[in-house]
mmCIF file of C-alpha atoms in Angstrom:
data_model
loop_
_atom_site.group_PDB
_atom_site.id
_atom_site.type_symbol
_atom_site.label_atom_id
_atom_site.label_comp_id
_atom_site.label_asym_id
_atom_site.label_seq_id
_atom_site.Cartn_x
_atom_site.Cartn_y
_atom_site.Cartn_z
ATOM 1 C CA MET A 60 12.021 -18.345 17.374
ATOM 2 C CA THR A 61 11.452 -21.032 14.733
ATOM 3 C CA ASP A 62 9.404 -20.969 11.577
ATOM 4 C CA THR A 63 6.778 -23.620 12.244
ATOM 5 C CA ALA A 64 6.082 -23.881 8.521
ATOM 6 C CA SER A 65 9.708 -24.071 7.391
ATOM 7 C CA ILE A 66 9.309 -27.709 6.276
ATOM 8 C CA GLN A 67 7.044 -26.383 3.492
ATOM 9 C CA ARG A 68 9.792 -24.285 1.900
ATOM 10 C CA ASP A 69 10.727 -25.357 -1.606
ATOM 11 C CA GLU A 70 14.206 -25.770 -3.009
ATOM 12 C CA ARG A 71 14.398 -22.021 -3.751
ATOM 13 C CA GLY A 72 13.660 -21.152 -0.123
ATOM 14 C CA ASP A 73 10.103 -19.978 -0.838
ATOM 15 C CA TRP A 74 7.302 -20.485 1.663
ATOM 16 C CA ARG A 75 3.570 -20.029 1.404
ATOM 17 C CA PRO A 76 1.047 -19.921 4.272
ATOM 18 C CA ALA A 77 -0.917 -23.125 4.773
ATOM 19 C CA ASN A 78 -4.276 -21.389 4.348
ATOM 20 C CA PRO A 79 -5.450 -19.506 1.251
ATOM 21 C CA ILE A 80 -5.979 -15.747 1.316
ATOM 22 C CA VAL A 81 -9.486 -14.892 2.511
ATOM 23 C CA LEU A 82 -11.268 -11.815 1.210
ATOM 24 C CA ALA A 83 -13.104 -9.509 3.593
ATOM 25 C CA PRO A 84 -16.604 -10.917 4.385
ATOM 26 C CA ILE A 85 -18.306 -7.891 2.808
ATOM 27 C CA ASN A 86 -17.357 -9.507 -0.514
ATOM 28 C CA ASN A 87 -19.334 -12.706 0.045
ATOM 29 C CA TRP A 88 -22.795 -13.364 -1.393
ATOM 30 C CA PRO A 89 -25.268 -13.908 0.107
ATOM 31 C CA PRO A 90 -24.106 -11.590 2.910
ATOM 32 C CA ASN A 91 -23.517 -13.059 6.355
ATOM 33 C CA PRO A 92 -24.517 -10.348 8.876
ATOM 34 C CA LYS A 93 -22.798 -12.094 11.792
ATOM 35 C CA ALA A 94 -19.493 -12.481 9.942
ATOM 36 C CA ILE A 95 -19.632 -8.896 8.675
ATOM 37 C CA THR A 96 -20.340 -7.537 12.168
ATOM 38 C CA GLN A 97 -17.473 -9.535 13.659
ATOM 39 C CA TRP A 98 -15.166 -8.300 10.921
ATOM 40 C CA LEU A 99 -16.226 -4.674 11.347
ATOM 41 C CA PHE A 100 -15.953 -4.520 15.134
ATOM 42 C CA GLY A 101 -13.838 -7.546 16.081
ATOM 43 C CA TRP A 102 -10.122 -7.763 16.809
ATOM 44 C CA PRO A 103 -8.470 -7.898 14.373
ATOM 45 C CA GLY A 104 -11.033 -6.444 11.989
ATOM 46 C CA TYR A 105 -11.792 -3.500 9.785
ATOM 47 C CA LEU A 106 -11.714 -0.918 12.566
ATOM 48 C CA TRP A 107 -9.353 -2.439 15.115
ATOM 49 C CA PRO A 108 -6.452 -2.288 15.477
ATOM 50 C CA TYR A 109 -4.869 -1.119 12.218
ATOM 51 C CA ASN A 110 -7.189 1.479 10.724
ATOM 52 C CA ALA A 111 -7.910 2.898 14.179
ATOM 53 C CA PHE A 112 -4.175 3.163 14.847
ATOM 54 C CA TRP A 113 -3.554 5.075 11.608
ATOM 55 C CA LEU A 114 -6.507 7.338 12.346
ATOM 56 C CA VAL A 115 -5.086 8.181 15.771
ATOM 57 C CA ALA A 116 -1.724 8.835 14.100
ATOM 58 C CA ALA A 117 -3.401 11.268 11.686
ATOM 59 C CA ILE A 118 -5.212 13.061 14.524
ATOM 60 C CA VAL A 119 -1.984 13.415 16.520
ATOM 61 C CA THR A 120 -0.148 14.591 13.413
ATOM 62 C CA TRP A 121 -2.798 17.230 12.736
ATOM 63 C CA ALA A 122 -3.052 18.414 16.334
ATOM 64 C CA PHE A 123 0.637 18.596 17.258
ATOM 65 C CA LEU A 124 2.824 18.333 14.152
ATOM 66 C CA THR A 125 1.069 20.496 11.588
ATOM 67 C CA PRO A 126 1.104 24.320 11.359
ATOM 68 C CA SER A 127 -2.235 26.105 11.686
ATOM 69 C CA LEU A 128 -4.374 26.628 8.599
ATOM 70 C CA GLN A 129 -4.052 30.386 9.058
ATOM 71 C CA ALA A 130 -0.282 30.054 8.725
ATOM 72 C CA MET A 131 -0.692 28.032 5.522
ATOM 73 C CA GLN A 132 -2.812 30.536 3.605
ATOM 74 C CA SER A 133 0.274 31.429 1.627
ATOM 75 C CA ILE A 134 2.903 28.908 0.611
ATOM 76 C CA GLU A 135 6.098 29.669 2.514
ATOM 77 C CA ALA A 136 9.316 27.718 2.762
ATOM 78 C CA TRP A 137 9.255 27.407 6.564
ATOM 79 C CA TRP A 138 6.034 25.431 6.900
ATOM 80 C CA VAL A 139 6.643 23.399 3.758
ATOM 81 C CA GLY A 140 9.997 22.493 5.310
ATOM 82 C CA VAL A 141 8.289 21.505 8.554
ATOM 83 C CA LEU A 142 5.984 19.105 6.694
ATOM 84 C CA LEU A 143 8.847 17.699 4.632
ATOM 85 C CA ALA A 144 11.029 17.075 7.697
ATOM 86 C CA ARG A 145 8.099 15.602 9.646
ATOM 87 C CA ASN A 146 7.203 13.220 6.820
ATOM 88 C CA ALA A 147 10.806 12.148 6.279
ATOM 89 C CA GLY A 148 11.014 11.399 10.004
ATOM 90 C CA PHE A 149 7.853 9.281 9.877
ATOM 91 C CA ILE A 150 9.159 7.257 6.928
ATOM 92 C CA LEU A 151 12.581 6.738 8.487
ATOM 93 C CA LEU A 152 10.975 5.600 11.729
ATOM 94 C CA LEU A 153 8.437 3.215 10.172
ATOM 95 C CA PHE A 154 10.171 1.862 7.076
ATOM 96 C CA GLY A 155 13.664 2.054 8.538
ATOM 97 C CA GLY A 156 12.547 0.640 11.856
ATOM 98 C CA LEU A 157 10.860 -2.355 10.220
ATOM 99 C CA HIS A 158 13.895 -2.996 8.031
ATOM 100 C CA LEU A 159 16.243 -2.886 11.025
ATOM 101 C CA TYR A 160 13.973 -5.129 13.096
ATOM 102 C CA LEU A 161 13.403 -7.760 10.408
ATOM 103 C CA TYR A 162 16.535 -7.721 8.268
ATOM 104 C CA VAL A 163 19.402 -6.208 10.278
ATOM 105 C CA PHE A 164 18.648 -7.358 13.821
ATOM 106 C CA ARG A 165 16.776 -10.384 12.398
ATOM 107 C CA ALA A 166 14.508 -10.338 15.428
ATOM 108 C CA GLN A 167 12.393 -13.241 14.175
ATOM 109 C CA GLY A 168 14.858 -14.960 11.884
ATOM 110 C CA GLU A 169 13.125 -16.460 8.843
ATOM 111 C CA ALA A 170 9.864 -17.182 10.676
ATOM 112 C CA PHE A 171 6.910 -16.342 8.421
ATOM 113 C CA ARG A 172 9.203 -14.912 5.752
ATOM 114 C CA TYR A 173 8.082 -15.702 2.202
ATOM 115 C CA THR A 174 11.588 -16.328 0.864
ATOM 116 C CA THR A 175 15.038 -16.779 2.317
ATOM 117 C CA ARG A 176 16.733 -15.015 -0.612
ATOM 118 C CA SER A 177 18.787 -11.957 0.262
ATOM 119 C CA PHE A 178 18.156 -8.515 -1.191
ATOM 120 C CA ALA A 179 19.980 -7.899 -4.452
ATOM 121 C CA ALA A 180 23.496 -6.496 -4.200
ATOM 122 C CA GLY A 181 25.833 -5.970 -7.136
ATOM 123 C CA SER A 182 22.853 -5.811 -9.508
ATOM 124 C CA SER A 183 22.708 -3.252 -12.305
ATOM 125 C CA ARG A 184 18.908 -3.180 -11.970
ATOM 126 C CA PHE A 185 19.333 -0.922 -8.956
ATOM 127 C CA ARG A 186 20.868 2.473 -8.370
ATOM 128 C CA PHE A 187 24.171 2.047 -6.504
ATOM 129 C CA ASN A 188 23.934 -1.644 -7.588
ATOM 130 C CA HIS A 189 22.187 -2.257 -4.272
ATOM 131 C CA GLN A 190 18.480 -2.926 -3.770
ATOM 132 C CA VAL A 191 18.020 -1.451 -0.284
ATOM 133 C CA ARG A 192 20.017 1.715 -1.037
ATOM 134 C CA ASP A 193 18.099 2.145 -4.294
ATOM 135 C CA ASN A 194 14.781 1.716 -2.461
ATOM 136 C CA MET A 195 15.750 4.244 0.190
ATOM 137 C CA PHE A 196 16.851 6.729 -2.466
ATOM 138 C CA HIS A 197 13.551 6.596 -4.372
ATOM 139 C CA THR A 198 11.476 6.605 -1.183
ATOM 140 C CA LEU A 199 13.169 9.537 0.528
ATOM 141 C CA LEU A 200 14.092 11.695 -2.467
ATOM 142 C CA SER A 201 10.939 11.155 -4.523
ATOM 143 C CA GLY A 202 8.193 9.540 -2.445
ATOM 144 C CA VAL A 203 8.419 11.858 0.561
ATOM 145 C CA PRO A 204 8.551 15.078 -1.509
ATOM 146 C CA VAL A 205 5.626 13.973 -3.690
ATOM 147 C CA PHE A 206 3.234 13.119 -0.878
ATOM 148 C CA THR A 207 4.382 16.219 0.989
ATOM 149 C CA ALA A 208 3.519 18.264 -2.103
ATOM 150 C CA TYR A 209 0.021 16.789 -2.100
ATOM 151 C CA GLU A 210 -0.248 17.707 1.575
ATOM 152 C CA VAL A 211 0.929 21.270 0.891
ATOM 153 C CA ILE A 212 -1.652 21.739 -1.870
ATOM 154 C CA THR A 213 -4.345 20.266 0.395
ATOM 155 C CA TYR A 214 -3.725 22.612 3.309
ATOM 156 C CA TRP A 215 -3.315 25.653 1.073
ATOM 157 C CA GLY A 216 -6.608 24.804 -0.629
ATOM 158 C CA PHE A 217 -8.455 24.392 2.658
ATOM 159 C CA ALA A 218 -6.873 27.491 4.180
ATOM 160 C CA ASN A 219 -8.052 29.628 1.274
ATOM 161 C CA GLY A 220 -11.531 28.165 0.961
ATOM 162 C CA PHE A 221 -10.931 26.344 -2.321
ATOM 163 C CA LEU A 222 -11.502 22.991 -0.607
ATOM 164 C CA GLY A 223 -13.888 21.966 2.147
ATOM 165 C CA TYR A 224 -15.092 24.610 4.527
ATOM 166 C CA GLY A 225 -11.984 26.800 4.566
ATOM 167 C CA SER A 226 -10.557 28.236 7.757
ATOM 168 C CA GLN A 227 -13.886 29.465 9.133
ATOM 169 C CA GLY A 228 -15.743 26.141 9.152
ATOM 170 C CA GLY A 229 -18.352 25.312 11.718
ATOM 171 C CA ALA A 230 -18.752 22.277 13.916
ATOM 172 C CA SER A 231 -22.318 21.119 13.282
ATOM 173 C CA VAL A 232 -23.397 17.557 13.989
ATOM 174 C CA GLY A 233 -23.817 16.920 10.272
ATOM 175 C CA PHE A 234 -20.331 18.246 9.582
ATOM 176 C CA TRP A 235 -18.676 15.822 11.994
ATOM 177 C CA LEU A 236 -20.911 12.903 10.993
ATOM 178 C CA TRP A 237 -19.723 13.355 7.407
ATOM 179 C CA ALA A 238 -16.126 13.494 8.634
ATOM 180 C CA VAL A 239 -16.644 10.171 10.456
ATOM 181 C CA VAL A 240 -18.189 8.619 7.326
ATOM 182 C CA LEU A 241 -15.127 9.637 5.321
ATOM 183 C CA PHE A 242 -12.818 8.237 8.015
ATOM 184 C CA LEU A 243 -14.617 4.907 7.704
ATOM 185 C CA LEU A 244 -14.489 4.983 3.908
ATOM 186 C CA ALA A 245 -10.834 6.028 3.590
ATOM 187 C CA PRO A 246 -9.411 2.461 3.458
ATOM 188 C CA VAL A 247 -12.002 1.551 0.798
ATOM 189 C CA ILE A 248 -11.127 4.662 -1.218
ATOM 190 C CA HIS A 249 -7.454 3.730 -0.962
ATOM 191 C CA SER A 250 -8.143 0.155 -2.107
ATOM 192 C CA VAL A 251 -10.275 1.118 -5.116
ATOM 193 C CA HIS A 252 -7.948 3.910 -6.225
ATOM 194 C CA PHE A 253 -4.906 1.668 -5.838
ATOM 195 C CA TYR A 254 -6.412 -1.049 -8.039
ATOM 196 C CA PHE A 255 -7.315 1.190 -10.952
ATOM 197 C CA GLY A 256 -4.135 3.263 -10.689
ATOM 198 C CA HIS A 257 -2.104 0.062 -10.570
ATOM 199 C CA ARG A 258 -3.811 -1.414 -13.634
ATOM 200 C CA LEU A 259 -3.116 1.846 -15.467
ATOM 201 C CA LEU A 260 0.575 1.584 -14.590
ATOM 202 C CA HIS A 261 0.668 -1.963 -15.980
ATOM 203 C CA THR A 262 -0.364 -0.822 -19.451
ATOM 204 C CA LYS A 263 2.273 -1.041 -22.172
ATOM 205 C CA LEU A 264 2.442 2.741 -22.402
ATOM 206 C CA LEU A 265 3.373 3.263 -18.726
ATOM 207 C CA TYR A 266 4.915 0.045 -17.442
ATOM 208 C CA GLY A 267 8.334 0.166 -19.082
ATOM 209 C CA ARG A 268 8.737 3.905 -18.603
ATOM 210 C CA PHE A 269 7.629 4.135 -14.987
ATOM 211 C CA HIS A 270 6.220 1.133 -13.104
ATOM 212 C CA ALA A 271 9.120 -1.193 -13.923
ATOM 213 C CA PHE A 272 11.146 0.714 -11.312
ATOM 214 C CA HIS A 273 8.915 -0.711 -8.600
ATOM 215 C CA HIS A 274 8.917 -4.228 -10.078
ATOM 216 C CA HIS A 275 12.678 -4.422 -9.978
ATOM 217 C CA ASN A 276 11.853 -5.533 -6.440
ATOM 218 C CA VAL A 277 10.906 -9.173 -6.899
ATOM 219 C CA ASP A 278 11.852 -10.053 -3.335
ATOM 220 C CA VAL A 279 10.472 -7.193 -1.297
ATOM 221 C CA GLY A 280 11.267 -5.530 2.015
ATOM 222 C CA PRO A 281 9.827 -2.501 3.830
ATOM 223 C CA TRP A 282 11.836 0.002 1.803
ATOM 224 C CA SER A 283 10.423 -1.502 -1.416
ATOM 225 C CA GLY A 284 6.954 -0.221 -0.575
ATOM 226 C CA LEU A 285 7.438 3.361 -1.776
ATOM 227 C CA SER A 286 10.354 2.742 -4.117
ATOM 228 C CA MET A 287 8.788 4.063 -7.328
ATOM 229 C CA HIS A 288 9.437 6.348 -10.265
ATOM 230 C CA PRO A 289 8.341 9.930 -9.474
ATOM 231 C CA VAL A 290 5.517 9.669 -12.028
ATOM 232 C CA GLU A 291 4.184 6.611 -10.229
ATOM 233 C CA HIS A 292 4.379 8.505 -6.936
ATOM 234 C CA VAL A 293 2.193 11.206 -8.475
ATOM 235 C CA VAL A 294 -0.352 8.595 -9.611
ATOM 236 C CA TYR A 295 -0.270 6.616 -6.380
ATOM 237 C CA PHE A 296 -0.723 9.543 -3.992
ATOM 238 C CA SER A 297 -3.459 11.091 -6.128
ATOM 239 C CA THR A 298 -5.863 9.088 -3.953
ATOM 240 C CA VAL A 299 -6.118 12.282 -1.873
ATOM 241 C CA VAL A 300 -7.895 13.975 -4.788
ATOM 242 C CA VAL A 301 -11.009 12.015 -3.777
ATOM 243 C CA GLN A 302 -10.885 13.780 -0.420
ATOM 244 C CA TRP A 303 -10.429 17.123 -2.160
ATOM 245 C CA LEU A 304 -13.847 16.483 -3.696
ATOM 246 C CA LEU A 305 -15.574 15.098 -0.592
ATOM 247 C CA ALA A 306 -13.889 16.197 2.632
ATOM 248 C CA LEU A 307 -15.052 19.105 4.756
ATOM 249 C CA HIS A 308 -11.984 19.037 7.015
ATOM 250 C CA PRO A 309 -8.313 18.653 6.034
ATOM 251 C CA ILE A 310 -7.792 15.892 8.587
ATOM 252 C CA ASN A 311 -9.756 13.551 6.306
ATOM 253 C CA ALA A 312 -7.316 14.315 3.513
ATOM 254 C CA LEU A 313 -4.358 13.857 5.862
ATOM 255 C CA TYR A 314 -5.656 10.434 6.917
ATOM 256 C CA GLN A 315 -6.008 9.441 3.250
ATOM 257 C CA ILE A 316 -2.469 10.576 2.462
ATOM 258 C CA GLN A 317 -0.980 8.805 5.469
ATOM 259 C CA LEU A 318 -2.752 5.542 4.662
ATOM 260 C CA ALA A 319 -1.133 5.641 1.233
ATOM 261 C CA ALA A 320 2.243 6.616 2.700
ATOM 262 C CA PHE A 321 2.403 4.164 5.609
ATOM 263 C CA LEU A 322 0.574 0.996 4.522
ATOM 264 C CA PRO A 323 3.258 -0.087 2.003
ATOM 265 C CA ALA A 324 5.768 -0.668 4.824
ATOM 266 C CA LEU A 325 3.867 -3.691 6.140
ATOM 267 C CA SER A 326 2.435 -4.809 2.796
ATOM 268 C CA HIS A 327 5.991 -5.074 1.445
ATOM 269 C CA SER A 328 7.589 -6.382 4.630
ATOM 270 C CA GLY A 329 8.269 -9.797 3.069
ATOM 271 C CA PHE A 330 6.757 -11.473 6.124
ATOM 272 C CA GLU A 331 3.292 -12.878 6.763
ATOM 273 C CA LYS A 332 3.562 -11.872 10.427
ATOM 274 C CA VAL A 333 5.811 -9.478 12.291
ATOM 275 C CA MET A 334 6.367 -11.000 15.714
ATOM 276 C CA MET A 335 6.644 -8.730 18.741
ATOM 277 C CA GLY A 336 7.735 -11.113 21.478
ATOM 278 C CA LYS A 337 6.425 -14.653 21.825
ATOM 279 C CA THR A 338 2.705 -13.916 21.901
ATOM 280 C CA PHE A 339 1.996 -10.634 20.078
ATOM 281 C CA SER A 340 2.255 -10.241 16.325
ATOM 282 C CA LEU A 341 1.317 -7.762 13.615
ATOM 283 C CA ASP A 342 -0.466 -9.188 10.618
ATOM 284 C CA GLY A 343 1.738 -8.211 7.720
ATOM 285 C CA GLY A 344 -1.251 -8.654 5.434
ATOM 286 C CA SER A 345 1.289 -8.806 2.642
ATOM 287 C CA HIS A 346 0.853 -12.240 1.046
ATOM 288 C CA PHE A 347 -1.757 -10.808 -1.316
ATOM 289 C CA HIS A 348 0.599 -8.145 -2.641
ATOM 290 C CA TYR A 349 3.700 -10.335 -2.342
ATOM 291 C CA LEU A 350 2.115 -12.615 -4.937
ATOM 292 C CA HIS A 351 1.823 -9.662 -7.299
ATOM 293 C CA HIS A 352 5.565 -9.039 -7.099
ATOM 294 C CA LYS A 353 6.239 -12.754 -7.505
ATOM 295 C CA HIS A 354 3.864 -13.465 -10.413
ATOM 296 C CA PHE A 355 3.390 -9.962 -11.849
ATOM 297 C CA GLU A 356 -0.058 -10.439 -13.452
ATOM 298 C CA CYS A 357 -2.313 -10.996 -10.451
ATOM 299 C CA ASN A 358 -3.537 -9.230 -7.305
ATOM 300 C CA TYR A 359 -3.368 -5.664 -8.566
ATOM 301 C CA GLY A 360 -5.495 -4.369 -5.687
ATOM 302 C CA GLY A 361 -6.064 -5.640 -2.164
ATOM 303 C CA SER A 362 -8.212 -8.118 -0.259
ATOM 304 C CA LEU A 363 -10.621 -5.464 1.045
ATOM 305 C CA VAL A 364 -12.486 -4.772 -2.227
ATOM 306 C CA PRO A 365 -12.761 -7.784 -4.624
ATOM 307 C CA LEU A 366 -11.806 -6.010 -7.848
ATOM 308 C CA ASP A 367 -9.237 -8.669 -8.720
ATOM 309 C CA ARG A 368 -11.876 -11.366 -8.389
ATOM 310 C CA LEU A 369 -14.289 -9.294 -10.481
ATOM 311 C CA PHE A 370 -11.749 -8.778 -13.278
ATOM 312 C CA GLY A 371 -10.269 -12.286 -13.171
ATOM 313 C CA THR A 372 -6.841 -11.477 -11.713
ATOM 314 C CA TYR A 373 -7.323 -12.886 -8.205
ATOM 315 C CA HIS A 374 -4.725 -15.265 -6.728
ATOM 316 C CA ASP A 375 -5.443 -16.755 -3.306
ATOM 317 C CA GLY A 376 -1.931 -18.080 -2.731
ATOM 318 C CA THR A 377 -2.661 -21.775 -3.345
ATOM 319 C CA VAL A 378 -1.046 -24.227 -5.746
ATOM 320 C CA GLU A 379 -4.380 -24.460 -7.554
ATOM 321 C CA ALA A 380 -4.342 -20.700 -8.094
ATOM 322 C CA ASP A 381 -0.823 -20.990 -9.555
ATOM 323 C CA ALA A 382 -2.158 -23.452 -12.138
ATOM 324 C CA ALA A 383 -5.226 -21.320 -12.905
ATOM 325 C CA MET A 384 -3.056 -18.244 -13.432
ATOM 326 C CA ARG A 385 -0.751 -20.114 -15.832
ATOM 327 C CA GLU A 386 -3.763 -21.324 -17.797
ATOM 328 C CA ARG A 387 -5.239 -17.824 -17.940
ATOM 329 C CA LEU A 388 -1.963 -16.390 -19.257
ATOM 330 C CA ARG A 389 -1.606 -19.236 -21.771
ATOM 331 C CA ALA A 390 -5.113 -18.600 -23.101
ATOM 332 C CA ARG A 391 -4.390 -14.895 -23.394
ATOM 333 C CA ARG A 392 -1.156 -15.504 -25.303
ATOM 334 C CA GLN A 393 -3.003 -17.805 -27.685
ATOM 335 C CA ALA A 394 -5.680 -15.175 -28.265
ATOM 336 C CA LEU A 395 -3.020 -12.534 -28.988
ATOM 337 C CA ARG A 396 -1.303 -14.869 -31.482
ATOM 338 C CA LYS A 397 -4.604 -15.401 -33.286
ATOM 339 C CA VAL A 398 -5.171 -11.672 -33.525
ATOM 340 C CA LYS A 399 -1.667 -11.100 -34.920
ATOM 341 C CA THR A 400 -2.084 -13.964 -37.413
ATOM 342 C CA ALA A 401 -5.362 -12.502 -38.642
ATOM 343 C CA TYR A 402 -3.581 -9.276 -39.648
ATOM 344 C CA LEU A 403 -0.669 -10.950 -41.408
#
């Protein structure tokens, strides 16, 4: 397989897609009903295949890989251990599988990869002086326990009636309609929560202490996605708190948690597309977030909800956007210098 855009790589081995990033059509004004309908129900679109796939994964997880609510009315080591082992297995399969496919077996070579640089080895920035081992350590020994802890609290709360309908809930039409609404809104909730949580972590108070761990990964791979300081894991997975307030059934909360847990594998893959054979590919959807790791002060959220465009931090991946970002940062530095001078 060859990278059809390889002639566009610069002297550092970096590549950018030929077309700029396009925001979801729900962000355009005036609205275009035809474009929105195609995006909602088309392939690929909002529902199919990705969000539907993760929803099916959550349903299967709930039905076959989760103890009953009755068993989780009291917190006991056996069922907490089941959830922890199940979640570790999911992460090893998804994150480890993608890493093996793309970077060990090199199944598609450098095709659609944003940079040809290797992961850091012998670098003191990383635990064990090795980027991938460091990423695996933080993902498995911090990320998995933290989102499992959120899951434990969720099920215990539902089982004891503190959240949702408790263990005796009914199955009215309104009940399930609300569950469907929350399924549809879960990716939006994730996107909005991620933006504001991410901006919080970029403040001076929190960045150096916590978020810098994640930004040690300038050139990202699947294992970079959940490689964070434990405090950042707590902030990031707190997206499920929204479902604590809204959901009537714990499966809505599980879907929210799994979106947060699983989406970073593809968004940090380092590839625009993950090719499965000659004709089928997965849209990595990662150029938007890759630019954040590359430039640091742009694209704090995602392309689903236009919060970056609203707050002036949007980068669409073009050369023109590079220049606009440099000018924005220059103007900000000048403003800060003026403020400091005024107090001298």
